Every structure is written in structure tokens, then in C-alpha cells.
Tab-separated table of C-alpha atoms in Angstrom:
chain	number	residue	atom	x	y	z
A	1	UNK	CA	52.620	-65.885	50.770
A	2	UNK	CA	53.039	-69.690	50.306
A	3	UNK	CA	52.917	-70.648	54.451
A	4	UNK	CA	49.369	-70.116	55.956
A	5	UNK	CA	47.452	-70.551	59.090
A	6	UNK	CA	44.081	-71.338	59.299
A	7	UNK	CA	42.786	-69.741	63.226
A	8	UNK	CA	39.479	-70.765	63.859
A	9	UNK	CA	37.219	-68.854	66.139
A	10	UNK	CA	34.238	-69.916	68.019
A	11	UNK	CA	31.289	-67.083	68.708
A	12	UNK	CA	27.934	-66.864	68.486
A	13	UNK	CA	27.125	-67.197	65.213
A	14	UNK	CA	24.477	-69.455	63.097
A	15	UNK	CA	27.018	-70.267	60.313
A	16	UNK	CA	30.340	-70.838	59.149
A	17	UNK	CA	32.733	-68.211	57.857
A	18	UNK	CA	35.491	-67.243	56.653
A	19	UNK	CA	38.203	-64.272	55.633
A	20	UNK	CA	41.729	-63.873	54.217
A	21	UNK	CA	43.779	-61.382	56.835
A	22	UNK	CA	46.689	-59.190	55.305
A	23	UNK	CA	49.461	-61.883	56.072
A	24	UNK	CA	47.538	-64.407	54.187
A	25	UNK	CA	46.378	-66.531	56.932
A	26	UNK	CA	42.582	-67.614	57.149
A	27	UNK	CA	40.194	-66.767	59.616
A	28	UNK	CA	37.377	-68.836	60.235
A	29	UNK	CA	34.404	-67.339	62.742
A	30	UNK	CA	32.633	-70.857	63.482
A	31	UNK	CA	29.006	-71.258	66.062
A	32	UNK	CA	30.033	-72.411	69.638
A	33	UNK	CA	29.803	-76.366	69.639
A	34	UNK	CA	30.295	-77.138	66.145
A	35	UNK	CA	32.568	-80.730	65.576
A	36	UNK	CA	36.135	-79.970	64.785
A	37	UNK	CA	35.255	-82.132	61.611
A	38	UNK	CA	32.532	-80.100	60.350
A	39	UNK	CA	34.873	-76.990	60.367
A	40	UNK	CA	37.752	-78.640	58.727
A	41	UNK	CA	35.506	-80.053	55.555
A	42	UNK	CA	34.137	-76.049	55.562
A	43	UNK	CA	37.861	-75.623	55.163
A	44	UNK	CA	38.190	-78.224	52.376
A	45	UNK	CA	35.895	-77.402	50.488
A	46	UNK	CA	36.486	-73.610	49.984
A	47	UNK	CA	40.686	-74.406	48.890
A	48	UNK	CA	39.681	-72.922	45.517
A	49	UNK	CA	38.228	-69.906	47.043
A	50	UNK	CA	41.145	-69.446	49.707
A	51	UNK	CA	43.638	-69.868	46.931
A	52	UNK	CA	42.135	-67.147	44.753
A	53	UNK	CA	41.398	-64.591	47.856
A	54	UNK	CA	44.986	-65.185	49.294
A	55	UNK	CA	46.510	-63.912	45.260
A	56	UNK	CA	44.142	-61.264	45.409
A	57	UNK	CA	45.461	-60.396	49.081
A	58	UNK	CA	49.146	-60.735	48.036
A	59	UNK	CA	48.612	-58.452	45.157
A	60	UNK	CA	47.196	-55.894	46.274
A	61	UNK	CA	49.559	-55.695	49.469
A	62	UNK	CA	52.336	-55.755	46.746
A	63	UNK	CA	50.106	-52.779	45.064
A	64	UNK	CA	50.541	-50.669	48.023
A	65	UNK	CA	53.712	-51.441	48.769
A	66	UNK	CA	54.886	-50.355	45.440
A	67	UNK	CA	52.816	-46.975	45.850
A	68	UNK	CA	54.292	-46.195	49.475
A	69	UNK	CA	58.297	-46.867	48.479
A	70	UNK	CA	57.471	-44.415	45.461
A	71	UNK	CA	58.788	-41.879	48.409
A	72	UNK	CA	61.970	-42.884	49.903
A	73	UNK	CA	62.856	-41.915	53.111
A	74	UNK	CA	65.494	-43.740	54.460
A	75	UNK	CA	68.391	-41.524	54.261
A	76	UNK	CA	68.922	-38.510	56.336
A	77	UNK	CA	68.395	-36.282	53.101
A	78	UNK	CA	65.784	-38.146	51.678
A	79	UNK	CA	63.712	-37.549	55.283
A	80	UNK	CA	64.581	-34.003	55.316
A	81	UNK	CA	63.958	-33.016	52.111
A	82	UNK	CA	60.449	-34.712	52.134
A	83	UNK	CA	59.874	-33.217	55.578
A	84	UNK	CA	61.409	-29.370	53.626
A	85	UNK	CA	58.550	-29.961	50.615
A	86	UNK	CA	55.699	-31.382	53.234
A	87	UNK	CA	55.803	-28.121	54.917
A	88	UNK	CA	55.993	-26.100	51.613
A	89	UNK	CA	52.687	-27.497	50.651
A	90	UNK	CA	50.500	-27.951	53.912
A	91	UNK	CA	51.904	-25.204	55.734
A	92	UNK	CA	50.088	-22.924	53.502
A	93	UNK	CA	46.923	-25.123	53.187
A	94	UNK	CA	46.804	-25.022	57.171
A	95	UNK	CA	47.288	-21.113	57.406
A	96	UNK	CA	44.305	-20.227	54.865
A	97	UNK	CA	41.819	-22.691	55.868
A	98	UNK	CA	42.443	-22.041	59.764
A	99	UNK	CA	41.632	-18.726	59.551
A	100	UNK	CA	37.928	-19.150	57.498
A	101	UNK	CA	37.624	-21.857	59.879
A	102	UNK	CA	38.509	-19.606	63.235
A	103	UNK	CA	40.815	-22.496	64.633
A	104	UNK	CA	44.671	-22.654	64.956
A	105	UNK	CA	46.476	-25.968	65.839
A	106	UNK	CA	49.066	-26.062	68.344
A	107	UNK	CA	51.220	-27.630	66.486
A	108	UNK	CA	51.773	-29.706	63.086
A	109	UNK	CA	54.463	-32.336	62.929
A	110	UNK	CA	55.010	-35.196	60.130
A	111	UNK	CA	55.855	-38.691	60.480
A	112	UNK	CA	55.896	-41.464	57.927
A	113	UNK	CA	52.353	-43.288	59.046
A	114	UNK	CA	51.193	-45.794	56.538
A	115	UNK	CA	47.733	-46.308	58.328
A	116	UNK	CA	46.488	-42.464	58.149
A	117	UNK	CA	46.689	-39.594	56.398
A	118	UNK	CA	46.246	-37.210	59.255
A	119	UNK	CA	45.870	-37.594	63.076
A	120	UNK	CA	44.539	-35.000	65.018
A	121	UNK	CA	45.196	-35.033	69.094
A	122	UNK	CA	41.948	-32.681	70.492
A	123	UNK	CA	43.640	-32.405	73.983
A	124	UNK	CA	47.032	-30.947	72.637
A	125	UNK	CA	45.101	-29.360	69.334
A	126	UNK	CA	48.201	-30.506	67.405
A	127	UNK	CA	47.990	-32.218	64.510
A	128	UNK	CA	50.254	-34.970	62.488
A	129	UNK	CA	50.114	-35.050	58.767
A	130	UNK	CA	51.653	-38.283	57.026
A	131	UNK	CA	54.994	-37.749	54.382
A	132	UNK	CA	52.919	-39.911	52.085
A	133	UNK	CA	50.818	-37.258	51.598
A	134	UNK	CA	53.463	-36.118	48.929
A	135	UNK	CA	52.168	-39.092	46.976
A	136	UNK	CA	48.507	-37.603	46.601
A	137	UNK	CA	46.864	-34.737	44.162
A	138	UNK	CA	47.550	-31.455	45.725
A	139	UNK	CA	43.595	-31.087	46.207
A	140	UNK	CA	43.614	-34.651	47.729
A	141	UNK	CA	46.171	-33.469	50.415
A	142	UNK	CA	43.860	-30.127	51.101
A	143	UNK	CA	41.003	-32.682	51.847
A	144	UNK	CA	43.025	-34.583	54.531
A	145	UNK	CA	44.290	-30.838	56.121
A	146	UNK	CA	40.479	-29.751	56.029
A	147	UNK	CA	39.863	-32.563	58.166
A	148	UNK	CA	41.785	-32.321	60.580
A	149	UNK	CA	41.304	-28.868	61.139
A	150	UNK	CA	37.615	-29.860	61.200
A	151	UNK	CA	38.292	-32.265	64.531
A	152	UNK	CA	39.306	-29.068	66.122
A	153	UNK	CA	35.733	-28.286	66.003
A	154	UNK	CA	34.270	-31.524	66.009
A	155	UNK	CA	36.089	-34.469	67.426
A	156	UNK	CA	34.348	-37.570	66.240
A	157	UNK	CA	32.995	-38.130	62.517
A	158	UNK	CA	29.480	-37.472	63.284
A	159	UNK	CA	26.567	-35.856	61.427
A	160	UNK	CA	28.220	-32.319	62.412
A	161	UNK	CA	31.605	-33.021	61.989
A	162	UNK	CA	30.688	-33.576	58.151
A	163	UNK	CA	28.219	-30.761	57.699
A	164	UNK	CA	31.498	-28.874	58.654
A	165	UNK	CA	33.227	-30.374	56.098
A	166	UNK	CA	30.420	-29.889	53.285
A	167	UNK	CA	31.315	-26.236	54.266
A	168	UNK	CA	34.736	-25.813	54.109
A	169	UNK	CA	35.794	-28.657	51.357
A	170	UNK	CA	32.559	-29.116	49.687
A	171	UNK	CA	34.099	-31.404	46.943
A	172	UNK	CA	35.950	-33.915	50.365
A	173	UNK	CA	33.881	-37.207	49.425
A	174	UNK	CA	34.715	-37.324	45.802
A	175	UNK	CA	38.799	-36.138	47.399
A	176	UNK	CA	38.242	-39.357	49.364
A	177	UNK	CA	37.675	-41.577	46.898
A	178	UNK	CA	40.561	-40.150	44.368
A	179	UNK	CA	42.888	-40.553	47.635
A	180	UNK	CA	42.013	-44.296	47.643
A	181	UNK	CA	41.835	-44.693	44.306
A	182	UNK	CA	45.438	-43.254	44.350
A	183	UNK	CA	46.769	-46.120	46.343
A	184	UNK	CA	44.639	-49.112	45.272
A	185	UNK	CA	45.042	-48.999	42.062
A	186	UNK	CA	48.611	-47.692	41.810
């Protein structure tokens, strides 16, 4: 992460500011009509603090890119025999917990998503589970597979989409946090 570009953005905002983006680069957000100058010394005179943030960044993308290539999948046999011991666990997970919840997705495939654990599609009522989930506490992976299930009933994350979930994985926020815990700290 040595290279980095510094993309300044004008909005409507009172003050200067600034972030550190996954790649590194630095974002500033600066108020409409502020010198060029003014934005540049901003720049300056945070190096320290861009230097430090940009380390952090870079280590903890290097954090979850060790926890994710923990699973290999880019042979043939390593795909299929993640996709083989994927089923073997949710499969079973989806059965039980569809029927207490009186639902029944159309279908479940898997792909290797880094950005979700689950993805349920309401129109189709099918559902996508992640291979990473083979990374996770068994209970962890249950939480995800409860909520999806749960958007069959409820498709956005409002107040009654987690009153459903109180009800059918009571312990989900403290699965939530052990299923981020699992890749930030790895």
C-alpha cells in the first residue's frame, strides 16, 4: 500500500474531512468553495494520521485475507468438496428451522461471496448461502440460515423482521458479533 491518491470531494458540508478507503487512498469530503490551498494544508497536516490509518487499513485487509484463503477453492475438488460439506451442514439447518418457521425456499445454492453471508432473493424465494460459511462456529452459520429464512417472512431488516428473529434464534445478536469477531480478529 505504498502508492496513494488523495480524491477530494466538494458537498455541503461546514468542515473538512477525511477517511482511508480499502485500497488505501484518502478521501477528503471538503464545503463547496473552499481554496484548493486550504484543503491541501488540511492534507499536510494530518500525514501522521493518514500514515497510521492507511497501516491500520493494510492490516486488517491482510487480516481478512488470511481468514478467507483458510478455505481453498480453486481446484475442481477443492470447490466440490466444500460445496459436498456446505450442504451437509445447512441442508439440515434449513429443513428444521423451515418447518417451525412454516416457510420453504425455492431453492438454496452456494457461491464463494466475500461481502455476505447469505442472500435471500424474495421474488424467486431462493436463497444463496456463502462457502465461507465453513469458516464460522456451527451456531454462527445457524444464525445466518435463520435469517434468511426470516426474509421469507419479512423482507427488509425492520422492527418485525427482528422480533422474528428474537423468536426463532433468540441468541442471533450475540451470533453476530462472534461471526465478526471470527473474521476481524483472525
Amino acid at each position: 500500500m505504498t502508492d496513494m491518491t488523495i480524491q477530494v470531494t466538494y458537498r455541503r458540508t461546514r468542515r473538512l474531512s477525511m477517511r482511508i478507503v480499502k485500497n488505501g487512498d484518502v478521501h477528503v469530503s471538503a464545503p463547496i468553495g473552499i481554496p484548493k490551498s486550504e484543503v491541501e494544508r488540511f492534507v499536510e497536516e494530518h500525514r501522521d494520521w493518514i500514515a497510521k490509518a492507511r497501516k491500520k487499513t493494510c492490516e486488517s485487509q491482510q487480516r481478512r485475507a488470511d481468514f478467507y484463503n483458510q478455505l481453498p477453492l480453486r481446484t475442481r475438488e477443492q470447490a466440490d468438496d466444500a460445496l459436498r460439506r456446505l450442504k451437509a451442514l445447512i441442508e439440515p439447518m434449513v429443513d428444521r428451522h423451515s418447518k417451525e418457521m412454516g416457510v420453504q425456499p425455492s431453492s438454496i445454492y452456494y457461491k464463494a461471496m466475500i461481502s455476505r453471508w447469505g442472500v435471500c432473493h424474495i421474488r424467486e424465494k431462493s436463497i444463496c448461502f456463502s462457502a465461507y460459511l465453513l469458516l464460522l462456529p456451527e451456531w454462527c452459520v445457524e444464525h445466518v440460515v435463520v435469517h434468511e429464512l426470516c426474509h421469507l417472512l419479512e423482507p427488509s431488516h425492520n422492527a418485525r423482521f427482528h422480533a422474528l428473529m428474537d423468536k426463532f434464534f433468540p441468541r442471533w445478536k450475540e451470533a453476530r458479533r462472534a461471526t465478526i469477531k471470527c473474521v476481524k480478529f483472525y
